Coordinates of C-alpha atoms in Angstrom, one line a residue:
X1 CA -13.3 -3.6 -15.8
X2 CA -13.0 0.1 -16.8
X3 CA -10.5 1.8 -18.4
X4 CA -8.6 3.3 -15.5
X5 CA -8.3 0.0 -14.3
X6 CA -7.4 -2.0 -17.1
X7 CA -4.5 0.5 -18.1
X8 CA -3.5 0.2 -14.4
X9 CA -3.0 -3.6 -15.3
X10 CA -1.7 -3.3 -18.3
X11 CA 1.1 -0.8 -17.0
X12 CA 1.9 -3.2 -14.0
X13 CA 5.6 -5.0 -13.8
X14 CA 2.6 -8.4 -13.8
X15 CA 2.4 -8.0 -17.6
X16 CA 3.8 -5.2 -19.3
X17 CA 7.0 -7.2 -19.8
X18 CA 5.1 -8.3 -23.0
X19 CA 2.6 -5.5 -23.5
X20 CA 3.1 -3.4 -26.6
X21 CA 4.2 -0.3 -26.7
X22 CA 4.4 2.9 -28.7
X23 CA 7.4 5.1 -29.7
X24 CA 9.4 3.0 -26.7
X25 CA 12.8 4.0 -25.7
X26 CA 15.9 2.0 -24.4
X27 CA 16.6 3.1 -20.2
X28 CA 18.8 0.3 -19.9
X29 CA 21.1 -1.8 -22.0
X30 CA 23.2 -4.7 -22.3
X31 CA 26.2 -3.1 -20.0
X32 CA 24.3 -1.8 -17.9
X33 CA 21.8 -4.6 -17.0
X34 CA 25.2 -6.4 -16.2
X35 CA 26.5 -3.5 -14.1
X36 CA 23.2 -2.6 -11.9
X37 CA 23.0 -6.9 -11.8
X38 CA 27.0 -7.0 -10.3
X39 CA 25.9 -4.0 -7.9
X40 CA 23.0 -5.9 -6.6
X41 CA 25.5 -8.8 -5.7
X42 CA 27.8 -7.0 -4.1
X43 CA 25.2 -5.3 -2.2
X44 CA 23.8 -9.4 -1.0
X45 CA 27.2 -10.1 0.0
X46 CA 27.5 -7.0 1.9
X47 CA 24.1 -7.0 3.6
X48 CA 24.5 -10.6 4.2
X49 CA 27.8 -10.5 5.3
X50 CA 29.1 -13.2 3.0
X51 CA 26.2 -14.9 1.4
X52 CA 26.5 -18.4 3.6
X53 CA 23.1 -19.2 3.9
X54 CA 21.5 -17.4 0.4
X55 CA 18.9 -18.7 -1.6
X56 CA 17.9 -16.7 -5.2
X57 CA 14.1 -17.5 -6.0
X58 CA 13.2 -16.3 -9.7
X59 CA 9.8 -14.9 -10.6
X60 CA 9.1 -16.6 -13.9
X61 CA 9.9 -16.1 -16.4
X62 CA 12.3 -13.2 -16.2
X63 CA 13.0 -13.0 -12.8
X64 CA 14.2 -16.4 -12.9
X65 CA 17.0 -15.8 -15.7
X66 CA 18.1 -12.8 -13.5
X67 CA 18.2 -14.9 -10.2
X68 CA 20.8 -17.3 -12.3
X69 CA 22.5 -14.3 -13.0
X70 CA 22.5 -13.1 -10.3
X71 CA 24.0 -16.3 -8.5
X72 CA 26.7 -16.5 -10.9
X73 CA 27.8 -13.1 -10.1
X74 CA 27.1 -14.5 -6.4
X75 CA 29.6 -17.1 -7.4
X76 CA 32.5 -14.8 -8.8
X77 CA 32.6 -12.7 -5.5
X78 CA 32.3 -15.5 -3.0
X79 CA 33.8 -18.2 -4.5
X80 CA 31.0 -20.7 -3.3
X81 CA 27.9 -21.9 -5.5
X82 CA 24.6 -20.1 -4.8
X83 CA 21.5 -22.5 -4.2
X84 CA 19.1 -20.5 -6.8
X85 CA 15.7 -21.8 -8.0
X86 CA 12.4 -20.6 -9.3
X87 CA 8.7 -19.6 -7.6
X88 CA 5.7 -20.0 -9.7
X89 CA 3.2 -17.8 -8.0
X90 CA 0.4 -18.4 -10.7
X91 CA -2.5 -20.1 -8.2
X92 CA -1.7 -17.3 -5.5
X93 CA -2.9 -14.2 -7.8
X94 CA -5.6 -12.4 -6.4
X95 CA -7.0 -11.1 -10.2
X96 CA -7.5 -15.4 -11.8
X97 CA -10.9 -14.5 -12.2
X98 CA -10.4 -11.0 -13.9
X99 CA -7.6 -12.4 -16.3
X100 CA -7.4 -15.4 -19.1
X101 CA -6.4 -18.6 -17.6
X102 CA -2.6 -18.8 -17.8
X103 CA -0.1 -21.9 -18.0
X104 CA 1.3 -22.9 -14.9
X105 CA 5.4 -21.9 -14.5
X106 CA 7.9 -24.2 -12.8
X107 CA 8.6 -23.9 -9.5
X108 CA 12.1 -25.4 -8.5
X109 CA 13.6 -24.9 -4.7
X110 CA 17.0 -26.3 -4.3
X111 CA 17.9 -29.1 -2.4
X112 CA 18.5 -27.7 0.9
X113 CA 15.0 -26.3 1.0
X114 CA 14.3 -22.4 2.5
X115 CA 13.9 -23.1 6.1
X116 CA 16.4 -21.0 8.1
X117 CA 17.8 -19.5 4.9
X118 CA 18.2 -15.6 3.7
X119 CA 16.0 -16.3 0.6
X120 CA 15.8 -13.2 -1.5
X121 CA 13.0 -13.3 -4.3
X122 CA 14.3 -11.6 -7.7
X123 CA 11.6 -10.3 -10.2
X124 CA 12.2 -8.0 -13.1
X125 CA 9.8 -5.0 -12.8
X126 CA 8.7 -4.3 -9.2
X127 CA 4.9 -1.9 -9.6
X128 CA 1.5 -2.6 -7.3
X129 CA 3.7 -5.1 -5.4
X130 CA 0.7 -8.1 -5.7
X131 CA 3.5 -10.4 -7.7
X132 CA 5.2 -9.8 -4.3
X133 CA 2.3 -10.1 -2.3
X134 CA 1.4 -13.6 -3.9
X135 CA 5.2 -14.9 -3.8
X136 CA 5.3 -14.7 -0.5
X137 CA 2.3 -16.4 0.0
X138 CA 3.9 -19.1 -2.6
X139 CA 6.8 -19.1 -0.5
X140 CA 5.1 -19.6 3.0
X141 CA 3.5 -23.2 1.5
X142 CA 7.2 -24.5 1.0
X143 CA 9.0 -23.6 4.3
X144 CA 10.2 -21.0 6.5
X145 CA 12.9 -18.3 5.5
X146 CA 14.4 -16.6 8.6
X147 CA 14.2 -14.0 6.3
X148 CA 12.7 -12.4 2.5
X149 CA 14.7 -9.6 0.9
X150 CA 13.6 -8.4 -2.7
X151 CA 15.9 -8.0 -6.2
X152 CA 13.9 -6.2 -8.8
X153 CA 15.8 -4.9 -12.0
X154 CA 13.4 -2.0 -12.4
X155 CA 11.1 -0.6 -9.3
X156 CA 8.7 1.5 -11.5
X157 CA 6.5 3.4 -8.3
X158 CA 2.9 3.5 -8.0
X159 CA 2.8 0.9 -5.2
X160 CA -0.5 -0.5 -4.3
X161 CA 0.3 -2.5 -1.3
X162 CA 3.1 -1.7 1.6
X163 CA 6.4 -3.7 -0.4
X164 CA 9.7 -2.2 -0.7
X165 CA 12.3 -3.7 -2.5
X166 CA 15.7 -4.2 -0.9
X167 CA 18.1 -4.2 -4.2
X168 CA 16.8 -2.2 -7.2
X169 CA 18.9 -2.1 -10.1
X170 CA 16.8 0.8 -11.4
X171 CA 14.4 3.1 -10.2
X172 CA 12.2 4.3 -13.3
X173 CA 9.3 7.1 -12.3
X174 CA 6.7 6.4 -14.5
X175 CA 2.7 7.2 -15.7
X176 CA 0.0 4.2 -15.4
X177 CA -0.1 5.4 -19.4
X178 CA 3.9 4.1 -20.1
X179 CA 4.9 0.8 -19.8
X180 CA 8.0 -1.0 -19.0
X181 CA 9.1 -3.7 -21.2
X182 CA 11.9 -6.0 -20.0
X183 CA 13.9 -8.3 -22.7
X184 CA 16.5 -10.8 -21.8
X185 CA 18.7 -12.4 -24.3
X186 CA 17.3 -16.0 -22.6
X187 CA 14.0 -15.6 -23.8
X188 CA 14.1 -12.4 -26.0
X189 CA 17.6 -12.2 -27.7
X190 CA 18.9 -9.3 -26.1
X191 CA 19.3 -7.2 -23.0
X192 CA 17.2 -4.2 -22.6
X193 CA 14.5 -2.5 -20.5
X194 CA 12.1 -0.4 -22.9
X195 CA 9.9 2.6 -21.4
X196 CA 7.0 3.4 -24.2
X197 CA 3.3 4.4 -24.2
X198 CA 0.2 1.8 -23.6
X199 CA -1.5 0.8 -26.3
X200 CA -4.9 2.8 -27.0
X201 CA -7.8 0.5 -26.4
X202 CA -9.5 -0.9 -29.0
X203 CA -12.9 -0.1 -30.1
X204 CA -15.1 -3.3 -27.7
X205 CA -12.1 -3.6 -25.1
X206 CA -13.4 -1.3 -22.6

């Protein structure tokens, strides 16, 4: 792989949610990961008109915490319990043979199934789109949604395949030199979305 490459994986929302970074700065906090997260439900509710028949699908491992979020919030404005679950999309990557094996995630479908339901797929960082592209391929082995919508926290640009998200908490312009580090208080401790630089490559990496 050259370099160009490997710093356009590197920068992708696929891994750069635990990449290192230098000199990185906060672009979103505690308040407002809750705020842009309560505008994304309200925006469900209204697009959906009401909700009845939603299903939240988190990407591990991040977008599932912000699916349960998202579902409580879900919860407070329509007064009913959101079916929310989680996708692992591990086996439908199209780059296992260009990365380290990985551990397989959980995925977890409620009860009711998908078939015939709004399902919208939450992730936390939103770049080439091929998470997306291999969730909905996850997703078409399981059942059949009358329809996919998209929830990212952070939709960072440089698009690689023809995926849009529908709610976007953020919209971040960024190099393929920064990256975009997302930290939930489920996994990480706290609330934040860091923007910094990619970390040189080391002498042998290249």
């Amino acid at each position: 792989m050259d370099a160009s490459n490997k710093a356009r994986d590197n920068a992708s929302g696929d891994t750069d949610t635990t990449a290192e970074t230098g000199g990185a700065r906060p672009v979103l906090e505690a308040p407002d990961i809750a705020r842009v997260l309560t505008r994304i439900a309200h925006e469900i509710v209204e697009r959906a008109k009401g909700a009845d028949d939603v299903v939240l699908l988190g990407i591990p491992t991040r977008g599932v915490f912000l699916a349960r979020r998202l579902a409580g919030k879900l919860a407070e404005i329509t007064g009913r319990t959101i079916p929310v679950g989680s996708l692992d999309i591990t086996m439908y990557r199209d780059d296992l043979r260009l990365r380290p094996a990985r551990a397989l995630a959980r995925t977890d479908i409620p009860g009711d199934g998908v078939d015939g339901r709004l399902v919208v797929l939450v992730d936390d960082v939103l770049f080439s789109g091929r998470t997306i592209r291999a969730a909905l391929d996850a997703l078409g082995d399981i059942g059949r949604p009358r329809a996919v919508q998209l929830a990212v926290l952070v939709d960072r640009g440089h698009r690689e395949l023809p995926i849009r998200a529908d709610y976007v908490g953020k919209n971040l312009p960024t190099s393929l030199r920064e990256t975009v580090k997302v930290q939930l208080a489920e996994e990480d401790g706290r609330d934040t979305v860091l923007l910094g630089l990619q970390r040189p490559a080391a002498p042998g990496e290249r």
